Each structure stands twice: as C-alpha cells, then as structure tokens.
C-alpha cells in the first residue's frame, strides 16, 4: 500500500489484514508455550521454538513493518544487516567450537584435575 | 522549505524510493540487530560453556512473560492502527490508538517490575549466576528500549497536533518510523520469550 495514494477501502482492507496477523501471532504464541512442555528432545525443542519465533518475527516484519510492500532498497539494507549479523554469530560461535585441543586452557584444566586428585589422595 | 532542513522527509528520495527518515530508522534498526545479536551470542556461549544450566521455566515466571508477550503483540497492532488512522485523516482515532500503545508499554513495564521484584525478594540477582546475569542484561536492555519508544509516543501525544495540522505527511511518516522501531522492540521480545523462559 502506498500511503500517498491509498484509498479508504484499501486502508480498511489492510486493517482487517493486521487483525488476521494479530490472531496468527496469538495462536503461534500459544503453540510456542505448548510445544515447550512436550519433551521432543533437547535439540528438537530448541529448534522448534526458534522456527516458531522466526515465523512470528516474519509476520511482524512483513505486515506490521510493511516489508511486503516495501521498496527494494530496504531489502538491500536488511540483506546487508543479515550478512554482518550472521558473520558476527559465525565468528563468535565458530571461535568457541573451533578451539584446538592442547591449548593453554586444556593444560590449566589438566593441572586443576591433577591437583584435585593429589589432594584427594592425601586425605 | 529552508535549506537547513533535512531533505526528503515528506516525499521519497528518487534514488532510494524512500524518505530519508525511513532510511535512517532502518539503519538504526540494523545497528540494533548487531547489539542484540552480540548479547544473544553471549547467551549461547555462556550456555554451551556451562556444566549445568537452569531451565528458564523453573526459575522465571512463564505466565507473566506470556501475558507480557500478548501485551506487546497487542501494542504492535494498536501502533499500526494509529498509523492507519492518520492515512484516513482521523487524528482523533490516531491519538486513541497511540495512547493505547503507550498504555500497553506501561503495562509491559509494570509486569516486568513485578517479575524483577519477585526475583529480588528471593535473593536472585544478576550476580547470582550466569543465567540470571544474561537474563537481567537482555530483558533490562529490552525494557530500556520500551521506555525509549514510550517517550517518543508521549511526545507525539502531547505535541503532535501542531505538526499534524501544519505538515500532515511529515507527521504520518514520523509515526510510521516510530512504529517501525516499536515493532522491532516487539520482534526482539518474540525471540527473548522462548529463549529465556521456555528453553
């Protein structure tokens, strides 16, 4: 909808659409809570919760933030944001899971473990 | 139009197809994504690095958070209605929906205050453990964003009429941009709720 040229009928149609999105968001919120109490396995519970949250976020973005009717330049901006966001998450988490073994952290952990065993043995 | 004024705040800029205000708010939201993204990463790092991690629903009040989710989603609807009312030249309706949005923000903060005081009364502070530390940081930062949005809405409720009467398109664009920010705050909560309270 172009705000400059929108007719009353067009605006009223959009208002109805917003109410539909509101109802969908409420249903998805109930589903989020419901599935959290069903034990699907740790990973599946997390994955499903994030999928539903992404779906809800998309509804808010596409309809309430008007992305469905937005210009291409906004999409370019969002794509750029997503690139940097994914890069940041990737570097931070990648750094955590890519820590090589035999680092100073492992040696400290081994020392703590050894000290703990020694103390335990002398008692 | 004076030369000192920011250009293209009423009509779209020919090359971007958007008003400069809208480009500005989207750039600001991009920086917000990085801010909250960094804190979400901190949450994941703390969680995967911990030997034990409490289930959010055993420590926090899921039902109060669920109520807050409904309140915030409702506020997004009233916000978009406030904008749609301006498109219909209905300033009275716009003020009503903007006031409702502000009220929803106030209710959200009230519920959050009940939650926080419940934690403090049980000696649960940010310093208690990593889970509570990241919980208070994320929800606290989100709460500050809610307050920021409410200040802008209060400004428009108190002083918006003059701007609407003199330059209606400019005012409508301002409300649309305020809405974009408010919906983003709602969007962040949509992720915070399951991540902190349910998983």
PDB file of C-alpha atoms in Angstrom:
ATOM      1  CA  UNK A   1       0.000   0.000   0.000  1.00  0.00           C
ATOM      2  CA  UNK A   2       1.364   3.394  -0.967  1.00  0.00           C
ATOM      3  CA  UNK A   3       0.473   5.808   1.881  1.00  0.00           C
ATOM      4  CA  UNK A   4       0.407   8.736  -0.558  1.00  0.00           C
ATOM      5  CA  UNK A   5      -2.271   7.269  -2.804  1.00  0.00           C
ATOM      6  CA  UNK A   6      -4.112   4.719  -0.591  1.00  0.00           C
ATOM      7  CA  UNK A   7      -7.901   4.817  -0.714  1.00  0.00           C
ATOM      8  CA  UNK A   8     -10.124   4.377   2.366  1.00  0.00           C
ATOM      9  CA  UNK A   9     -11.187   0.910   1.096  1.00  0.00           C
ATOM     10  CA  UNK A  10      -7.563  -0.088   0.679  1.00  0.00           C
ATOM     11  CA  UNK A  11      -6.694   1.095   4.197  1.00  0.00           C
ATOM     12  CA  UNK A  12      -9.698  -0.743   5.678  1.00  0.00           C
ATOM     13  CA  UNK A  13      -8.594  -3.926   3.889  1.00  0.00           C
ATOM     14  CA  UNK A  14      -5.171  -3.542   5.455  1.00  0.00           C
ATOM     15  CA  UNK A  15      -6.675  -3.012   8.913  1.00  0.00           C
ATOM     16  CA  UNK A  16      -8.504  -6.346   8.526  1.00  0.00           C
ATOM     17  CA  UNK A  17      -5.227  -7.945   7.445  1.00  0.00           C
ATOM     18  CA  UNK A  18      -3.494  -6.572  10.569  1.00  0.00           C
ATOM     19  CA  UNK A  19      -6.203  -8.177  12.730  1.00  0.00           C
ATOM     20  CA  UNK A  20      -5.599 -11.502  10.961  1.00  0.00           C
ATOM     21  CA  UNK A  21      -1.853 -11.226  11.628  1.00  0.00           C
ATOM     22  CA  UNK A  22      -2.614 -10.393  15.285  1.00  0.00           C
ATOM     23  CA  UNK A  23      -4.717 -13.572  15.599  1.00  0.00           C
ATOM     24  CA  UNK A  24      -1.961 -15.641  13.931  1.00  0.00           C
ATOM     25  CA  UNK A  25       0.627 -14.210  16.337  1.00  0.00           C
ATOM     26  CA  UNK A  26      -1.526 -15.114  19.348  1.00  0.00           C
ATOM     27  CA  UNK A  27      -2.029 -18.679  18.070  1.00  0.00           C
ATOM     28  CA  UNK A  28       1.708 -19.074  17.409  1.00  0.00           C
ATOM     29  CA  UNK A  29       2.484 -17.734  20.911  1.00  0.00           C
ATOM     30  CA  UNK A  30       0.179 -20.415  22.398  1.00  0.00           C
ATOM     31  CA  UNK A  31       1.896 -23.047  20.214  1.00  0.00           C
ATOM     32  CA  UNK A  32       5.338 -21.843  21.407  1.00  0.00           C
ATOM     33  CA  UNK A  33       4.342 -22.369  25.047  1.00  0.00           C
ATOM     34  CA  UNK A  34       2.527 -25.649  24.310  1.00  0.00           C
ATOM     35  CA  UNK A  35       5.396 -27.369  22.490  1.00  0.00           C
ATOM     36  CA  UNK A  36       7.899 -26.225  25.136  1.00  0.00           C
ATOM     37  CA  UNK A  37       6.137 -28.500  27.640  1.00  0.00           C
ATOM     38  CA  UNK A  38       6.277 -31.527  25.305  1.00  0.00           C
ATOM     39  CA  UNK A  39       9.599 -33.346  25.554  1.00  0.00           C
ATOM     40  CA  UNK A  40      10.738 -33.744  21.929  1.00  0.00           C
ATOM     41  CA  UNK A  41      14.398 -34.000  22.837  1.00  0.00           C
ATOM     42  CA  UNK A  42      16.578 -31.053  23.795  1.00  0.00           C
ATOM     43  CA  UNK A  43      17.709 -30.131  20.268  1.00  0.00           C
ATOM     44  CA  UNK A  44      14.253 -30.531  18.720  1.00  0.00           C
ATOM     45  CA  UNK A  45      12.643 -28.349  21.407  1.00  0.00           C
ATOM     46  CA  UNK A  46      15.187 -25.574  20.816  1.00  0.00           C
ATOM     47  CA  UNK A  47      14.926 -25.889  17.016  1.00  0.00           C
ATOM     48  CA  UNK A  48      11.122 -25.821  17.007  1.00  0.00           C
ATOM     49  CA  UNK A  49      10.960 -22.826  19.384  1.00  0.00           C
ATOM     50  CA  UNK A  50      13.346 -20.887  17.131  1.00  0.00           C
ATOM     51  CA  UNK A  51      11.424 -21.841  13.976  1.00  0.00           C
ATOM     52  CA  UNK A  52       8.140 -20.602  15.500  1.00  0.00           C
ATOM     53  CA  UNK A  53       9.847 -17.405  16.750  1.00  0.00           C
ATOM     54  CA  UNK A  54      11.258 -16.783  13.255  1.00  0.00           C
ATOM     55  CA  UNK A  55       7.799 -17.323  11.755  1.00  0.00           C
ATOM     56  CA  UNK A  56       6.295 -14.810  14.209  1.00  0.00           C
ATOM     57  CA  UNK A  57       9.096 -12.322  13.542  1.00  0.00           C
ATOM     58  CA  UNK A  58       8.482 -12.693   9.776  1.00  0.00           C
ATOM     59  CA  UNK A  59       4.781 -11.913  10.259  1.00  0.00           C
ATOM     60  CA  UNK A  60       5.660  -8.778  12.246  1.00  0.00           C
ATOM     61  CA  UNK A  61       8.266  -7.753   9.649  1.00  0.00           C
ATOM     62  CA  UNK A  62       6.221  -8.444   6.518  1.00  0.00           C
ATOM     63  CA  UNK A  63       2.923  -6.958   7.665  1.00  0.00           C
ATOM     64  CA  UNK A  64       3.358  -4.585  10.621  1.00  0.00           C
ATOM     65  CA  UNK A  65       6.688  -3.221   9.324  1.00  0.00           C
ATOM     66  CA  UNK A  66       5.262  -3.200   5.762  1.00  0.00           C
ATOM     67  CA  UNK A  67       8.133  -5.196   4.248  1.00  0.00           C
ATOM     68  CA  UNK A  68       5.618  -6.888   1.947  1.00  0.00           C
ATOM     69  CA  UNK A  69       5.020  -3.557   0.240  1.00  0.00           C
ATOM     70  CA  UNK A  70       8.456  -2.028   0.741  1.00  0.00           C
ATOM     71  CA  UNK A  71      11.000  -0.742  -1.797  1.00  0.00           C
ATOM     72  CA  UNK A  72      13.980  -2.819  -2.919  1.00  0.00           C
ATOM     73  CA  UNK A  73      16.471  -0.559  -1.107  1.00  0.00           C
ATOM     74  CA  UNK A  74      15.090  -1.694   2.282  1.00  0.00           C
ATOM     75  CA  UNK A  75      15.623  -5.331   1.300  1.00  0.00           C
ATOM     76  CA  UNK A  76      19.215  -4.490   0.349  1.00  0.00           C
ATOM     77  CA  UNK A  77      19.740  -2.936   3.767  1.00  0.00           C
ATOM     78  CA  UNK A  78      18.231  -5.948   5.538  1.00  0.00           C
ATOM     79  CA  UNK A  79      20.383  -8.322   3.480  1.00  0.00           C
ATOM     80  CA  UNK A  80      23.499  -6.358   4.443  1.00  0.00           C
ATOM     81  CA  UNK A  81      22.432  -6.458   8.115  1.00  0.00           C
ATOM     82  CA  UNK A  82      21.850 -10.205   7.903  1.00  0.00           C
ATOM     83  CA  UNK A  83      25.312 -10.678   6.364  1.00  0.00           C
ATOM     84  CA  UNK A  84      27.014  -8.844   9.234  1.00  0.00           C
ATOM     85  CA  UNK A  85      24.765 -10.484  11.845  1.00  0.00           C
ATOM     86  CA  UNK A  86      25.488 -13.984  10.507  1.00  0.00           C
ATOM     87  CA  UNK A  87      29.200 -13.116  10.280  1.00  0.00           C
ATOM     88  CA  UNK A  88      29.299 -11.969  13.894  1.00  0.00           C
ATOM     89  CA  UNK A  89      27.422 -15.027  15.203  1.00  0.00           C
ATOM     90  CA  UNK A  90      29.547 -17.309  12.989  1.00  0.00           C
ATOM     91  CA  UNK A  91      32.841 -15.828  14.179  1.00  0.00           C
ATOM     92  CA  UNK A  92      31.871 -15.841  17.858  1.00  0.00           C
ATOM     93  CA  UNK A  93      30.396 -19.340  17.966  1.00  0.00           C
ATOM     94  CA  UNK A  94      32.849 -20.698  15.383  1.00  0.00           C
ATOM     95  CA  UNK A  95      35.649 -19.478  17.613  1.00  0.00           C
ATOM     96  CA  UNK A  96      34.191 -21.382  20.553  1.00  0.00           C
ATOM     97  CA  UNK A  97      33.728 -24.707  18.762  1.00  0.00           C
ATOM     98  CA  UNK A  98      36.948 -24.414  16.781  1.00  0.00           C
ATOM     99  CA  UNK A  99      39.236 -24.110  19.823  1.00  0.00           C
ATOM    100  CA  UNK A 100      42.057 -26.590  19.177  1.00  0.00           C
ATOM    101  CA  UNK A 101      42.912 -29.142  21.840  1.00  0.00           C
ATOM    102  CA  UNK A 102      46.222 -28.839  23.656  1.00  0.00           C
ATOM    103  CA  UNK A 103      45.756 -25.102  24.273  1.00  0.00           C
ATOM    104  CA  UNK A 104      46.613 -23.332  27.488  1.00  0.00           C
ATOM    105  CA  UNK A 105      43.010 -23.803  28.627  1.00  0.00           C
ATOM    106  CA  UNK A 106      43.305 -27.585  28.429  1.00  0.00           C
ATOM    107  CA  UNK A 107      46.620 -27.550  30.291  1.00  0.00           C
ATOM    108  CA  UNK A 108      45.077 -25.468  33.096  1.00  0.00           C
ATOM    109  CA  UNK A 109      42.136 -27.878  33.235  1.00  0.00           C
ATOM    110  CA  UNK A 110      44.525 -30.853  33.484  1.00  0.00           C
ATOM    111  CA  UNK A 111      46.535 -29.123  36.229  1.00  0.00           C
ATOM    112  CA  UNK A 112      43.379 -28.399  38.221  1.00  0.00           C
ATOM    113  CA  UNK A 113      42.284 -32.005  37.774  1.00  0.00           C
ATOM    114  CA  UNK A 114      45.709 -33.327  38.868  1.00  0.00           C
ATOM    115  CA  UNK A 115      45.857 -31.037  41.890  1.00  0.00           C
ATOM    116  CA  UNK A 116      42.359 -32.130  42.857  1.00  0.00           C
ATOM    117  CA  UNK A 117      43.375 -35.813  42.592  1.00  0.00           C
ATOM    118  CA  UNK A 118      46.542 -35.207  44.664  1.00  0.00           C
ATOM    119  CA  UNK A 119      44.556 -33.510  47.395  1.00  0.00           C
ATOM    120  CA  UNK A 120      42.030 -36.315  47.337  1.00  0.00           C
ATOM    121  CA  UNK A 121      44.807 -38.926  47.623  1.00  0.00           C
ATOM    122  CA  UNK A 122      46.478 -37.379  50.668  1.00  0.00           C
ATOM    123  CA  UNK A 123      43.297 -37.320  52.713  1.00  0.00           C
TER     124      UNK A 123
ATOM    125  CA  UNK B   1      11.497  24.863   2.640  1.00  0.00           C
ATOM    126  CA  UNK B   2      14.646  26.169   4.328  1.00  0.00           C
ATOM    127  CA  UNK B   3      17.988  24.848   3.111  1.00  0.00           C
ATOM    128  CA  UNK B   4      18.941  23.805   6.668  1.00  0.00           C
ATOM    129  CA  UNK B   5      16.119  21.263   6.787  1.00  0.00           C
ATOM    130  CA  UNK B   6      16.751  17.576   6.204  1.00  0.00           C
ATOM    131  CA  UNK B   7      15.735  16.777   2.641  1.00  0.00           C
ATOM    132  CA  UNK B   8      13.160  14.180   1.545  1.00  0.00           C
ATOM    133  CA  UNK B   9      11.281  13.768   4.796  1.00  0.00           C
ATOM    134  CA  UNK B  10       7.886  14.071   3.117  1.00  0.00           C
ATOM    135  CA  UNK B  11       8.447  12.814  -0.402  1.00  0.00           C
ATOM    136  CA  UNK B  12      10.645   9.794  -1.205  1.00  0.00           C
ATOM    137  CA  UNK B  13      14.184  10.353  -2.448  1.00  0.00           C
ATOM    138  CA  UNK B  14      14.226   9.464  -6.156  1.00  0.00           C
ATOM    139  CA  UNK B  15      17.230   7.106  -5.992  1.00  0.00           C
ATOM    140  CA  UNK B  16      16.246   5.097  -2.877  1.00  0.00           C
ATOM    141  CA  UNK B  17      12.486   5.388  -3.312  1.00  0.00           C
ATOM    142  CA  UNK B  18      12.273   6.061   0.434  1.00  0.00           C
ATOM    143  CA  UNK B  19      12.130   9.096   2.663  1.00  0.00           C
ATOM    144  CA  UNK B  20      15.390   9.874   4.443  1.00  0.00           C
ATOM    145  CA  UNK B  21      13.650   9.353   7.787  1.00  0.00           C
ATOM    146  CA  UNK B  22      12.758   5.792   6.839  1.00  0.00           C
ATOM    147  CA  UNK B  23      16.286   5.004   5.628  1.00  0.00           C
ATOM    148  CA  UNK B  24      17.547   6.461   8.919  1.00  0.00           C
ATOM    149  CA  UNK B  25      15.320   4.320  11.098  1.00  0.00           C
ATOM    150  CA  UNK B  26      16.182   1.149   9.135  1.00  0.00           C
ATOM    151  CA  UNK B  27      19.913   1.903   9.536  1.00  0.00           C
ATOM    152  CA  UNK B  28      19.350   2.407  13.259  1.00  0.00           C
ATOM    153  CA  UNK B  29      17.480  -0.918  13.458  1.00  0.00           C
ATOM    154  CA  UNK B  30      20.404  -2.571  11.648  1.00  0.00           C
ATOM    155  CA  UNK B  31      22.706  -1.385  14.444  1.00  0.00           C
ATOM    156  CA  UNK B  32      20.181  -2.688  16.984  1.00  0.00           C
ATOM    157  CA  UNK B  33      20.301  -6.134  15.354  1.00  0.00           C
ATOM    158  CA  UNK B  34      24.060  -6.179  15.960  1.00  0.00           C
ATOM    159  CA  UNK B  35      23.628  -5.050  19.582  1.00  0.00           C
ATOM    160  CA  UNK B  36      21.054  -7.702  20.477  1.00  0.00           C
ATOM    161  CA  UNK B  37      22.831 -10.258  18.262  1.00  0.00           C
ATOM    162  CA  UNK B  38      26.034  -9.828  20.273  1.00  0.00           C
ATOM    163  CA  UNK B  39      24.123 -10.392  23.513  1.00  0.00           C
ATOM    164  CA  UNK B  40      22.326 -13.442  22.101  1.00  0.00           C
ATOM    165  CA  UNK B  41      25.766 -14.816  21.171  1.00  0.00           C
ATOM    166  CA  UNK B  42      26.908 -14.165  24.745  1.00  0.00           C
ATOM    167  CA  UNK B  43      23.877 -16.155  25.944  1.00  0.00           C
ATOM    168  CA  UNK B  44      24.729 -19.104  23.683  1.00  0.00           C
ATOM    169  CA  UNK B  45      28.405 -19.018  24.721  1.00  0.00           C
ATOM    170  CA  UNK B  46      27.543 -18.916  28.419  1.00  0.00           C
ATOM    171  CA  UNK B  47      25.042 -21.741  27.996  1.00  0.00           C
ATOM    172  CA  UNK B  48      27.210 -24.142  25.972  1.00  0.00           C
ATOM    173  CA  UNK B  49      30.197 -23.415  28.199  1.00  0.00           C
ATOM    174  CA  UNK B  50      28.340 -24.128  31.447  1.00  0.00           C
ATOM    175  CA  UNK B  51      28.359 -27.541  33.085  1.00  0.00           C
ATOM    176  CA  UNK B  52      24.787 -27.028  34.240  1.00  0.00           C
ATOM    177  CA  UNK B  53      22.193 -24.534  33.033  1.00  0.00           C
ATOM    178  CA  UNK B  54      18.821 -23.989  34.715  1.00  0.00           C
ATOM    179  CA  UNK B  55      15.587 -24.487  32.774  1.00  0.00           C
ATOM    180  CA  UNK B  56      14.191 -20.973  32.376  1.00  0.00           C
ATOM    181  CA  UNK B  57      10.655 -22.003  33.297  1.00  0.00           C
ATOM    182  CA  UNK B  58      11.822 -23.366  36.670  1.00  0.00           C
ATOM    183  CA  UNK B  59      13.453 -20.073  37.655  1.00  0.00           C
ATOM    184  CA  UNK B  60      11.293 -17.492  35.852  1.00  0.00           C
ATOM    185  CA  UNK B  61       7.553 -16.873  35.732  1.00  0.00           C
ATOM    186  CA  UNK B  62       6.398 -18.167  32.323  1.00  0.00           C
ATOM    187  CA  UNK B  63       2.800 -16.988  32.746  1.00  0.00           C
ATOM    188  CA  UNK B  64       3.746 -13.379  33.470  1.00  0.00           C
ATOM    189  CA  UNK B  65       6.070 -13.456  30.450  1.00  0.00           C
ATOM    190  CA  UNK B  66       3.286 -14.963  28.321  1.00  0.00           C
ATOM    191  CA  UNK B  67       0.979 -12.155  29.424  1.00  0.00           C
ATOM    192  CA  UNK B  68       3.685  -9.649  28.506  1.00  0.00           C
ATOM    193  CA  UNK B  69       4.037 -11.269  25.065  1.00  0.00           C
ATOM    194  CA  UNK B  70       0.304 -10.798  24.457  1.00  0.00           C
ATOM    195  CA  UNK B  71       0.522  -7.186  25.702  1.00  0.00           C
ATOM    196  CA  UNK B  72       3.432  -6.384  23.379  1.00  0.00           C
ATOM    197  CA  UNK B  73       1.829  -8.044  20.331  1.00  0.00           C
ATOM    198  CA  UNK B  74      -1.372  -6.077  21.066  1.00  0.00           C
ATOM    199  CA  UNK B  75       0.674  -2.881  21.252  1.00  0.00           C
ATOM    200  CA  UNK B  76       2.093  -3.585  17.791  1.00  0.00           C
ATOM    201  CA  UNK B  77      -1.463  -3.836  16.437  1.00  0.00           C
ATOM    202  CA  UNK B  78      -2.576  -0.587  18.100  1.00  0.00           C
ATOM    203  CA  UNK B  79       0.582   1.110  16.767  1.00  0.00           C
ATOM    204  CA  UNK B  80      -0.154   0.101  13.178  1.00  0.00           C
ATOM    205  CA  UNK B  81      -3.787   1.195  13.706  1.00  0.00           C
ATOM    206  CA  UNK B  82      -2.518   4.592  14.909  1.00  0.00           C
ATOM    207  CA  UNK B  83      -0.679   4.974  11.589  1.00  0.00           C
ATOM    208  CA  UNK B  84      -3.638   3.716   9.519  1.00  0.00           C
ATOM    209  CA  UNK B  85      -5.923   6.247  11.258  1.00  0.00           C
ATOM    210  CA  UNK B  86      -3.670   9.073  10.009  1.00  0.00           C
ATOM    211  CA  UNK B  87      -3.959   7.760   6.444  1.00  0.00           C
ATOM    212  CA  UNK B  88      -7.738   8.103   6.892  1.00  0.00           C
ATOM    213  CA  UNK B  89      -7.287  11.685   8.176  1.00  0.00           C
ATOM    214  CA  UNK B  90      -8.681  10.591  11.556  1.00  0.00           C
ATOM    215  CA  UNK B  91      -6.439  12.363  14.067  1.00  0.00           C
ATOM    216  CA  UNK B  92      -8.783  11.576  16.988  1.00  0.00           C
ATOM    217  CA  UNK B  93      -8.609   7.853  16.213  1.00  0.00           C
ATOM    218  CA  UNK B  94      -4.849   8.116  15.823  1.00  0.00           C
ATOM    219  CA  UNK B  95      -4.464   9.665  19.290  1.00  0.00           C
ATOM    220  CA  UNK B  96      -6.683   6.965  20.800  1.00  0.00           C
ATOM    221  CA  UNK B  97      -4.591   4.129  19.320  1.00  0.00           C
ATOM    222  CA  UNK B  98      -1.306   5.867  20.162  1.00  0.00           C
ATOM    223  CA  UNK B  99      -2.475   6.274  23.782  1.00  0.00           C
ATOM    224  CA  UNK B 100      -3.448   2.568  23.831  1.00  0.00           C
ATOM    225  CA  UNK B 101       0.029   1.648  22.572  1.00  0.00           C
ATOM    226  CA  UNK B 102       1.575   3.768  25.311  1.00  0.00           C
ATOM    227  CA  UNK B 103      -0.686   2.078  27.870  1.00  0.00           C
ATOM    228  CA  UNK B 104       0.425  -1.366  26.621  1.00  0.00           C
ATOM    229  CA  UNK B 105       4.045  -0.263  27.069  1.00  0.00           C
ATOM    230  CA  UNK B 106       3.247   0.836  30.607  1.00  0.00           C
ATOM    231  CA  UNK B 107       1.524  -2.488  31.395  1.00  0.00           C
ATOM    232  CA  UNK B 108       4.528  -4.355  29.960  1.00  0.00           C
ATOM    233  CA  UNK B 109       6.914  -2.442  32.233  1.00  0.00           C
ATOM    234  CA  UNK B 110       4.593  -2.946  35.234  1.00  0.00           C
ATOM    235  CA  UNK B 111       4.556  -6.733  34.707  1.00  0.00           C
ATOM    236  CA  UNK B 112       8.340  -6.680  34.240  1.00  0.00           C
ATOM    237  CA  UNK B 113       8.688  -4.775  37.531  1.00  0.00           C
ATOM    238  CA  UNK B 114       6.583  -7.456  39.294  1.00  0.00           C
ATOM    239  CA  UNK B 115       8.853 -10.127  37.782  1.00  0.00           C
ATOM    240  CA  UNK B 116      12.047  -8.340  38.826  1.00  0.00           C
ATOM    241  CA  UNK B 117      10.842  -7.656  42.368  1.00  0.00           C
ATOM    242  CA  UNK B 118       9.847 -11.332  42.688  1.00  0.00           C
ATOM    243  CA  UNK B 119      13.400 -12.331  41.799  1.00  0.00           C
ATOM    244  CA  UNK B 120      14.988  -9.787  44.138  1.00  0.00           C
ATOM    245  CA  UNK B 121      12.755 -10.870  47.046  1.00  0.00           C
ATOM    246  CA  UNK B 122      14.092 -14.422  46.595  1.00  0.00           C
ATOM    247  CA  UNK B 123      17.684 -13.123  46.616  1.00  0.00           C
ATOM    248  CA  UNK B 124      18.074 -13.750  42.884  1.00  0.00           C
ATOM    249  CA  UNK B 125      20.284 -11.033  41.430  1.00  0.00           C
ATOM    250  CA  UNK B 126      22.383 -10.621  38.257  1.00  0.00           C
ATOM    251  CA  UNK B 127      25.390 -11.651  40.347  1.00  0.00           C
ATOM    252  CA  UNK B 128      23.741 -14.915  41.471  1.00  0.00           C
ATOM    253  CA  UNK B 129      24.666 -16.933  38.360  1.00  0.00           C
ATOM    254  CA  UNK B 130      25.362 -16.571  34.635  1.00  0.00           C
ATOM    255  CA  UNK B 131      21.778 -17.417  33.677  1.00  0.00           C
ATOM    256  CA  UNK B 132      20.352 -14.584  35.787  1.00  0.00           C
ATOM    257  CA  UNK B 133      23.145 -12.244  34.649  1.00  0.00           C
ATOM    258  CA  UNK B 134      22.264 -12.649  30.962  1.00  0.00           C
ATOM    259  CA  UNK B 135      18.521 -12.687  31.779  1.00  0.00           C
ATOM    260  CA  UNK B 136      18.712  -9.298  33.524  1.00  0.00           C
ATOM    261  CA  UNK B 137      21.001  -7.814  30.842  1.00  0.00           C
ATOM    262  CA  UNK B 138      18.815  -8.907  27.912  1.00  0.00           C
ATOM    263  CA  UNK B 139      15.437  -8.094  29.476  1.00  0.00           C
ATOM    264  CA  UNK B 140      16.823  -4.895  31.052  1.00  0.00           C
ATOM    265  CA  UNK B 141      18.158  -3.642  27.724  1.00  0.00           C
ATOM    266  CA  UNK B 142      14.872  -4.569  26.060  1.00  0.00           C
ATOM    267  CA  UNK B 143      12.991  -2.718  28.824  1.00  0.00           C
ATOM    268  CA  UNK B 144      15.082   0.412  28.200  1.00  0.00           C
ATOM    269  CA  UNK B 145      14.066   0.200  24.527  1.00  0.00           C
ATOM    270  CA  UNK B 146      10.407   0.023  25.571  1.00  0.00           C
ATOM    271  CA  UNK B 147      10.894   3.164  27.689  1.00  0.00           C
ATOM    272  CA  UNK B 148      12.589   4.909  24.718  1.00  0.00           C
ATOM    273  CA  UNK B 149       9.636   4.137  22.432  1.00  0.00           C
ATOM    274  CA  UNK B 150       7.174   5.320  25.081  1.00  0.00           C
ATOM    275  CA  UNK B 151       8.970   8.676  25.425  1.00  0.00           C
ATOM    276  CA  UNK B 152       8.642   9.260  21.661  1.00  0.00           C
ATOM    277  CA  UNK B 153       4.943   8.302  21.730  1.00  0.00           C
ATOM    278  CA  UNK B 154       4.299  10.573  24.716  1.00  0.00           C
ATOM    279  CA  UNK B 155       5.962  13.435  22.830  1.00  0.00           C
ATOM    280  CA  UNK B 156       3.687  12.924  19.826  1.00  0.00           C
ATOM    281  CA  UNK B 157       0.609  12.612  22.061  1.00  0.00           C
ATOM    282  CA  UNK B 158       1.395  15.891  23.810  1.00  0.00           C
ATOM    283  CA  UNK B 159       2.856  17.961  20.975  1.00  0.00           C
ATOM    284  CA  UNK B 160       1.927  16.133  17.758  1.00  0.00           C
ATOM    285  CA  UNK B 161      -1.233  18.063  16.840  1.00  0.00           C
ATOM    286  CA  UNK B 162       0.614  21.170  15.631  1.00  0.00           C
ATOM    287  CA  UNK B 163       2.885  19.116  13.385  1.00  0.00           C
ATOM    288  CA  UNK B 164      -0.132  17.190  12.022  1.00  0.00           C
ATOM    289  CA  UNK B 165      -2.028  20.396  11.233  1.00  0.00           C
ATOM    290  CA  UNK B 166       0.934  22.076   9.552  1.00  0.00           C
ATOM    291  CA  UNK B 167       2.566  19.138   7.754  1.00  0.00           C
ATOM    292  CA  UNK B 168       0.369  16.020   7.844  1.00  0.00           C
ATOM    293  CA  UNK B 169       2.569  13.902   5.539  1.00  0.00           C
ATOM    294  CA  UNK B 170       5.649  14.608   7.626  1.00  0.00           C
ATOM    295  CA  UNK B 171       3.774  13.667  10.826  1.00  0.00           C
ATOM    296  CA  UNK B 172       2.403  10.471   9.249  1.00  0.00           C
ATOM    297  CA  UNK B 173       5.933   9.465   8.207  1.00  0.00           C
ATOM    298  CA  UNK B 174       7.190  10.159  11.736  1.00  0.00           C
ATOM    299  CA  UNK B 175       4.514   7.891  13.189  1.00  0.00           C
ATOM    300  CA  UNK B 176       5.354   5.183  10.629  1.00  0.00           C
ATOM    301  CA  UNK B 177       9.029   5.364  11.660  1.00  0.00           C
ATOM    302  CA  UNK B 178       8.105   5.267  15.347  1.00  0.00           C
ATOM    303  CA  UNK B 179       6.047   2.187  14.512  1.00  0.00           C
ATOM    304  CA  UNK B 180       8.996   0.522  12.753  1.00  0.00           C
ATOM    305  CA  UNK B 181      11.048   0.948  15.933  1.00  0.00           C
ATOM    306  CA  UNK B 182       8.196  -0.277  18.155  1.00  0.00           C
ATOM    307  CA  UNK B 183       7.615  -3.387  16.011  1.00  0.00           C
ATOM    308  CA  UNK B 184      11.340  -4.134  16.228  1.00  0.00           C
ATOM    309  CA  UNK B 185      11.121  -3.999  20.033  1.00  0.00           C
ATOM    310  CA  UNK B 186       8.215  -6.479  19.769  1.00  0.00           C
ATOM    311  CA  UNK B 187      10.299  -8.629  17.417  1.00  0.00           C
ATOM    312  CA  UNK B 188      13.195  -8.824  19.899  1.00  0.00           C
ATOM    313  CA  UNK B 189      10.779  -9.937  22.647  1.00  0.00           C
ATOM    314  CA  UNK B 190       9.417 -12.660  20.325  1.00  0.00           C
ATOM    315  CA  UNK B 191      12.904 -14.249  20.499  1.00  0.00           C
ATOM    316  CA  UNK B 192      13.631 -13.393  24.139  1.00  0.00           C
ATOM    317  CA  UNK B 193      10.475 -15.108  25.422  1.00  0.00           C
ATOM    318  CA  UNK B 194      11.208 -18.692  24.267  1.00  0.00           C
ATOM    319  CA  UNK B 195      14.993 -18.403  24.664  1.00  0.00           C
ATOM    320  CA  UNK B 196      14.947 -17.196  28.280  1.00  0.00           C
ATOM    321  CA  UNK B 197      11.682 -18.574  29.656  1.00  0.00           C
ATOM    322  CA  UNK B 198      10.939 -21.804  27.822  1.00  0.00           C
ATOM    323  CA  UNK B 199      14.184 -23.488  26.741  1.00  0.00           C
TER     324      UNK B 199
END
